Coordinates of C-alpha atoms in Angstrom, one line a residue:
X1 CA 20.3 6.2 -29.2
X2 CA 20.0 2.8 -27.5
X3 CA 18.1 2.3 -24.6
X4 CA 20.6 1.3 -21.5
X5 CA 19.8 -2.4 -20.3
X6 CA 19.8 -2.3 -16.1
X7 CA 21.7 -5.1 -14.9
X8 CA 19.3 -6.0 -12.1
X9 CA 19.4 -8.9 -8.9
X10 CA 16.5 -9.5 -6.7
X11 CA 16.6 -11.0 -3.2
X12 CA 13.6 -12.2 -1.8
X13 CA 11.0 -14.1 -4.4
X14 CA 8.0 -13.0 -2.6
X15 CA 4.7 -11.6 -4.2
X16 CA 6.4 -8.3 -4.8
X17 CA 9.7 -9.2 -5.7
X18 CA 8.6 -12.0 -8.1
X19 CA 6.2 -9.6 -10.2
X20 CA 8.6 -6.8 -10.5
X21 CA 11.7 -9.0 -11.3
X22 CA 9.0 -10.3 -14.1
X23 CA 7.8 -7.0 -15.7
X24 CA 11.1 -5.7 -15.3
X25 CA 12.2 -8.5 -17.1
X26 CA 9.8 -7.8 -20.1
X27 CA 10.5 -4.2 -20.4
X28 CA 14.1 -4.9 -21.5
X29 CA 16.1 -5.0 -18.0
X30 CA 18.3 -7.9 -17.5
X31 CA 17.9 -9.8 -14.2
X32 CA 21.4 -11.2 -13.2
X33 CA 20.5 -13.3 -10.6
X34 CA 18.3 -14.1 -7.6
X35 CA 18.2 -15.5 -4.2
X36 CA 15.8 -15.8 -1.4
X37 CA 15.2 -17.2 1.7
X38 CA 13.7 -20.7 0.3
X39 CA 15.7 -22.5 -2.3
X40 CA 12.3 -23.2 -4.0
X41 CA 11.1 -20.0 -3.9
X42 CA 14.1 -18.8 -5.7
X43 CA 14.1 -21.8 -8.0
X44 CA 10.6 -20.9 -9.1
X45 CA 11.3 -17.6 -9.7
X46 CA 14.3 -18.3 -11.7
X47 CA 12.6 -20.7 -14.0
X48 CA 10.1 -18.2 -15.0
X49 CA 13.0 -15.4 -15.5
X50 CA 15.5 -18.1 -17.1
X51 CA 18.3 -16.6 -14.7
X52 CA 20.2 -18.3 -12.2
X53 CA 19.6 -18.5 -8.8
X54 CA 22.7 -17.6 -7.0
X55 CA 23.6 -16.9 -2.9
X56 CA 22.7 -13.2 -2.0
X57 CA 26.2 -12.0 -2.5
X58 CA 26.5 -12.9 -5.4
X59 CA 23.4 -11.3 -6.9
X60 CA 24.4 -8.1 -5.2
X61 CA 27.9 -8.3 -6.4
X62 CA 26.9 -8.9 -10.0
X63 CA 23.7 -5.8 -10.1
X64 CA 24.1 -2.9 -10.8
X65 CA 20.7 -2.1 -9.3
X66 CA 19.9 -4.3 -6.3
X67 CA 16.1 -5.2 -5.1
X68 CA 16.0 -6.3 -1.7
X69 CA 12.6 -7.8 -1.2
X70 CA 12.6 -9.5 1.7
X71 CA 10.4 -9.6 4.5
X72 CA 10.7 -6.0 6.6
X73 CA 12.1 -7.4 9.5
X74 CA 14.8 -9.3 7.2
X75 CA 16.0 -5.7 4.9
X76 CA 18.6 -4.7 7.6
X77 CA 19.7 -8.1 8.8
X78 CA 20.4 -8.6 5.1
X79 CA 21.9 -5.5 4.4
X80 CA 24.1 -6.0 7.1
X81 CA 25.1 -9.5 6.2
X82 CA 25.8 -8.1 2.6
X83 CA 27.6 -5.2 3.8
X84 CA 29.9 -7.9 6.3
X85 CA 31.4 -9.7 3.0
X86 CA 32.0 -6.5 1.1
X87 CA 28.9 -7.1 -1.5
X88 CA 27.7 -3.6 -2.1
X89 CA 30.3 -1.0 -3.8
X90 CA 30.2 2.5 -4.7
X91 CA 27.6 4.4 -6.9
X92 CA 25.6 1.0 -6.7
X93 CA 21.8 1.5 -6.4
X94 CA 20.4 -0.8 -3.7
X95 CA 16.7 -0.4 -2.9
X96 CA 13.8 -1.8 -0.8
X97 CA 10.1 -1.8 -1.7
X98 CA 8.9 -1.1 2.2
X99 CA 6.4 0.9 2.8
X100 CA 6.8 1.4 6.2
X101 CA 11.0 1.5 6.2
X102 CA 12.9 4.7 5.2
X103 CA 16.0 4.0 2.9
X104 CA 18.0 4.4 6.5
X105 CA 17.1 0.3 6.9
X106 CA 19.7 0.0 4.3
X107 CA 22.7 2.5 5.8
X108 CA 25.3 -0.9 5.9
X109 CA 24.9 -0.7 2.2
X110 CA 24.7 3.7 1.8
X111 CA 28.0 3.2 4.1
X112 CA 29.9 1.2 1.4
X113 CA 29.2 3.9 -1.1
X114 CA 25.8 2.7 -2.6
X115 CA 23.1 5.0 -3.2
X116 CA 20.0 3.5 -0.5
X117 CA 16.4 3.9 -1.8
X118 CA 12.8 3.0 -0.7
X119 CA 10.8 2.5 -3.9
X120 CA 7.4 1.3 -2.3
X121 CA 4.3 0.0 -5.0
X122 CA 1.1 2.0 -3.4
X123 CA -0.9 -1.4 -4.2
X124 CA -2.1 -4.4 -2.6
X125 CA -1.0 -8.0 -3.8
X126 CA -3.0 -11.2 -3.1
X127 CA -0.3 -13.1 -5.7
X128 CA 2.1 -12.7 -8.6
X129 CA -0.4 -12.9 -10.7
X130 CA -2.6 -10.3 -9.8
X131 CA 0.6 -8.4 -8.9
X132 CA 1.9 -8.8 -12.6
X133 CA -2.2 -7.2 -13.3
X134 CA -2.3 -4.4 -11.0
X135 CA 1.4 -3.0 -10.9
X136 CA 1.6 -1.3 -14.4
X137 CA -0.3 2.1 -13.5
X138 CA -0.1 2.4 -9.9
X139 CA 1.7 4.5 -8.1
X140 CA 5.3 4.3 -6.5
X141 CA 6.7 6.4 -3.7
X142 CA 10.6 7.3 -4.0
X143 CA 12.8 8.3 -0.9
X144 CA 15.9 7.9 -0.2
X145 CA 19.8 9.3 -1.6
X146 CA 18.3 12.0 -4.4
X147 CA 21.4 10.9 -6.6
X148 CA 19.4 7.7 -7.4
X149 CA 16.0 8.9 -8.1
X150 CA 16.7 9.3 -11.6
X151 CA 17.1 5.2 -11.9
X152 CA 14.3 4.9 -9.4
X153 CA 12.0 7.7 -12.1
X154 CA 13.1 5.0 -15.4
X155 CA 12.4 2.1 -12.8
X156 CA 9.0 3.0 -12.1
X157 CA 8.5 4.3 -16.0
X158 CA 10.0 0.8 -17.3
X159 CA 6.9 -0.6 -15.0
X160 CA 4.3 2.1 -16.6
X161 CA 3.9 3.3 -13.2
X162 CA 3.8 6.9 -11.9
X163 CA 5.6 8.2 -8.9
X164 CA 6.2 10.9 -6.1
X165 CA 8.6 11.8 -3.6
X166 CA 8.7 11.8 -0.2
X167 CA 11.0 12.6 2.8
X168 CA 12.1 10.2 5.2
X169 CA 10.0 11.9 8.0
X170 CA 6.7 11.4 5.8
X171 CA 7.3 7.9 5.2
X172 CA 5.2 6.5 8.4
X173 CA 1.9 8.3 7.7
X174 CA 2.5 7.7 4.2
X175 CA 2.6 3.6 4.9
X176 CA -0.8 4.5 7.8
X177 CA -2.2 6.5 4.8
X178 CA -2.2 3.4 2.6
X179 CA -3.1 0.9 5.6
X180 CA -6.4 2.6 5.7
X181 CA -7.3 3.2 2.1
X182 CA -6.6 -0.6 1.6
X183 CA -6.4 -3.1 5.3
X184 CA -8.8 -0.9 6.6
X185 CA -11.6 -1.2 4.1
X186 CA -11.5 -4.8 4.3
X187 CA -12.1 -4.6 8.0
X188 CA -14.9 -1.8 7.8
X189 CA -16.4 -4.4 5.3
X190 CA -15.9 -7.4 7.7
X191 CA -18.2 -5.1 9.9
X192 CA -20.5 -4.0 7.4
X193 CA -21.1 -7.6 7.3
X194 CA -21.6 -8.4 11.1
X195 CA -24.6 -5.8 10.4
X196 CA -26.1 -7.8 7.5
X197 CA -25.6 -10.9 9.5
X198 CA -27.4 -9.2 12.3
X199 CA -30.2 -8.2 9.9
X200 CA -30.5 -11.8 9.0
X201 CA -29.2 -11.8 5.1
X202 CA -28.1 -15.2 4.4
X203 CA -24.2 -16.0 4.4
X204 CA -23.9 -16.7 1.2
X205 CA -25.3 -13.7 0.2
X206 CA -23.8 -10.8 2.4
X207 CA -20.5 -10.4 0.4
X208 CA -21.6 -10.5 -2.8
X209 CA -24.6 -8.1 -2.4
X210 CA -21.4 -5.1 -0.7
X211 CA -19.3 -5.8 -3.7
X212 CA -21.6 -3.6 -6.4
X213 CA -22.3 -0.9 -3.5
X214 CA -18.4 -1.1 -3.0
X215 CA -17.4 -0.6 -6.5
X216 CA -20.2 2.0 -7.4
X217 CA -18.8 4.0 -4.9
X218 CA -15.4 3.8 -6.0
X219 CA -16.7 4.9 -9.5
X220 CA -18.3 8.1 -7.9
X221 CA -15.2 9.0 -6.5
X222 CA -13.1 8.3 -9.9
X223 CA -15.8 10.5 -11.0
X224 CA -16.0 13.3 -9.2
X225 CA -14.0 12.9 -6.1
X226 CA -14.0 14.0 -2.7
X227 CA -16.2 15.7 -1.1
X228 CA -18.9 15.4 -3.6
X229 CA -18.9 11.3 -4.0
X230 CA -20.3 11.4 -0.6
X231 CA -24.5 10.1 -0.8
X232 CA -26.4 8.7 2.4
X233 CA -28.1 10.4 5.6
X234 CA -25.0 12.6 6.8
X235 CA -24.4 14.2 3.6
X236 CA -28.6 14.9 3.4
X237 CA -28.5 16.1 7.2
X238 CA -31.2 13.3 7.8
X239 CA -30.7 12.8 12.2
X240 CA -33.8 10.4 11.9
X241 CA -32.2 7.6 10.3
X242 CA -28.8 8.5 11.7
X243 CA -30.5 7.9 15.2
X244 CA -32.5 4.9 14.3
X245 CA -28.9 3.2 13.3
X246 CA -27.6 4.2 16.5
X247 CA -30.7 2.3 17.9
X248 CA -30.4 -0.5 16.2
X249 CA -26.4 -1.4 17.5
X250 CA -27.6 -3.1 20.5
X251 CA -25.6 -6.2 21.6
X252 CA -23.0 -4.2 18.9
X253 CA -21.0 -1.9 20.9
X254 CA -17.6 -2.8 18.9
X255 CA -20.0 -2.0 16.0
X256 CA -21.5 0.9 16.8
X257 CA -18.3 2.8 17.8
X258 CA -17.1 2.3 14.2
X259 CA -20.2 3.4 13.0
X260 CA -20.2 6.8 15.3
X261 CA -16.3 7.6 14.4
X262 CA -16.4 7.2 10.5
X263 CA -20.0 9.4 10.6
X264 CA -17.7 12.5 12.8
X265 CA -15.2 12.0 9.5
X266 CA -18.2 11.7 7.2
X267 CA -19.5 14.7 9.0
X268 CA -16.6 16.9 8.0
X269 CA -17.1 15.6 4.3
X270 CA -20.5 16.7 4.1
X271 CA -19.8 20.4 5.3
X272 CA -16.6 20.2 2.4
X273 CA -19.4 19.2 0.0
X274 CA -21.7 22.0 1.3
X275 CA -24.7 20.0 1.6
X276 CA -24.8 20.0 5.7
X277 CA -25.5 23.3 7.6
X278 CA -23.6 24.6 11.2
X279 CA -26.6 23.7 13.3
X280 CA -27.3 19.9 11.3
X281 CA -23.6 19.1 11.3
X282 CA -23.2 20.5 15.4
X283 CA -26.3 18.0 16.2
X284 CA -25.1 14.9 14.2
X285 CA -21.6 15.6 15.8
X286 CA -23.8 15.8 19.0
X287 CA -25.4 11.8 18.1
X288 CA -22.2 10.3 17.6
X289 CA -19.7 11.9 20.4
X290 CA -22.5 10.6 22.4
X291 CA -22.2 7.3 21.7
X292 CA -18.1 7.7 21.9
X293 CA -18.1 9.4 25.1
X294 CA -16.7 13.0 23.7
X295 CA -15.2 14.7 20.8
X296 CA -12.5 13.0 19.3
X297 CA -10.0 15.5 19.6
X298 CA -10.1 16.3 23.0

C-alpha cells in the first residue's frame, strides 16, 4: 500500500516554519506553496523547497494541511484575515506550532469547518540549520480538535519525532515548563557567570570553563535521572560551604536570591534522593528563607 503524500502550505518562513517545511519536504510530503510576511523570506524559502511562493490564501486554499508559522501575535490576525476571504474549508487541517497558544487562536478557521491544532516542537532554535539538526527526535506536544491528531501523530512520525497530548487548560504551564528547562538556564548561566567574574576568572575564559560542567550534568541526568543526578553541598547536607556562599554574595543581592531559591528546590531534591536528613534539610531551608525573607510558599 502506498504511502499518502500530504499536500502541505506553510505561512510564515521563520526558523521554525522553514525547517519543518524542509524535513517535511524530504520525508515525502509535498509543499504546495508558501508565503510570509517578507517577500524574501518566502523567496528564500521557496528556492530551497522548489515551490512557489504564493499570497497566504492561496497556499491555504491549495493545502490540505496548513502550517501557520507566523509570529504569535500574527496566528489570529491571520487566521482571521484567511477566514474573511473564505480560505479555510471543511475537514481541512490547519495548525500552529505555539507553544504558548491553544488551537482556540485559530477558531476563524475551526469555524469554517477546519479541524484547529497546536503542534508545538519542545526545542529551542538558534537557526534553520540547527533547527533542521535538532528537530528529528524531539518531542512535539498535540492539542487541539482530537479528529486531527491522527495527521498531527504521522506529522510528527514523518519528522522522527515523538509526541504527547495535552489539553487546552495545560497548555500555559506546559510553554512555563519549557521556558525554564531552556530560557531559564541560559539566564542561571548568565549568573553563574557574574560569580566567576566576581571571582576574577578572565572573560575569555568563564564560558567555556561552564560548558563541560553544563554538559556533564546533563549526561548524569540522561543517566540516571532525577533525584539521583543531584552532586554538590545540598545533596551531601554540607551547611559550611552552603553558608560560606551565602557570605560570599556581598554587593550580589540579585545574585544571591537566585542562589537561596534554586538551593529551597535543590533542597527538596536531596530529600527525593534520600541523601539529606529532617533536621539537615529544616536547617539548610532555615540558611536560605533567611536570605529571602521567609518560606516560599507562604
Amino acid at each position: 500500500m502506498e504511502e499518502k503524500v500530504f499536500k502541505l502550505g506553510f505561512i510564515g518562513a521563520g526558523k521554525v516554519g522553514s525547517a519543518l517545511a524542509l524535513l517535511l519536504q524530504r520525508a515525502g510530503c509535498e509543499i504546495v506553496g508558501v508565503a510570509s510576511r517578507t517577500r524574501a523570506s518566502a523567496e528564500s524559502l521557496a528556492k530551497r523547497l522548489n515551490c512557489p511562493v504564493l499570497s497566504a490564501d492561496e497556499v491555504a486554499r491549495r493545502a490540505e494541511g496548513l502550517f501557520l508559522t507566523t509570529t504569535d501575535d500574527a496566528i489570529a490576525p491571520v487566521a482571521a484575515e484567511l477566514a474573511r476571504v473564505g480560505a479555510f474549508r471543511p475537514g481541512q487541517i490547519v495548525l500552529h506550532t505555539s507553544g504558548a497558544l491553544t488551537a482556540d487562536a485559530l477558531r476563524p478557521a475551526a469555524e469554517q469547518g477546519a479541524l484547529a491544532l497546536s503542534l508545538h516542537p519542545l526545542q529551542s532554535f538558534a537557526s534553520v540549520e540547527q533547527a533542521l539538526a535538532v528537530l528529528p527526535g524531539s518531542f512535539f506536544s498535540i492539542e487541539g480538535d482530537p479528529r486531527g491528531f491522527s495527521f498531527a501523530r504521522e506529522i510528527v512520525e514523518k519528522l522522527k519525532g515523538r509526541f504527547f497530548f495535552l489539553d487546552a487548560g495545560a497548555k500555559v504551564l506546559y510553554h512555563a515548563a519549557a521556558c525554564v528547562a531552556s530560557n531559564y538556564l541560559v539566564g542561571l548561566l548568565a549568573c553563574s557567570l557574574d560569580l566567576l567574574a566576581a571571582a576574577g576568572i578572565p572573560p575569555e575564559l568563564r564560558l567555556p570553563a561552564l560548558l563541560p560542567l553544563v554538559a556533564g550534568t546533563l549526561n548524569n541526568v540522561r543517566a540516571l535521572g532525577i533525584p539521583d543526578a543531584l552532586t554538590g553541598p545540598i545533596a551531601r547536607g554540607d551547611r559550611g560551604t552552603l553558608e560560606k556562599h551565602l557570605a560570599a554574595f556581598k554587593d550580589m543581592p540579585e545574585q544571591l536570591r537566585v542562589y537561596a531559591t534554586l538551593g529551597l528546590f535543590a533542597v527538596r531534591v536531596a530529600r527525593a534522593k534520600g541523601t539529606l536528613g529532617d533536621e539537615q534539610a529544616a536547617a539548610i531551608r532555615a540558611l536560605f528563607e533567611g536570605v529571602l525573607g521567609g518560606p516560599l510558599n507562604t
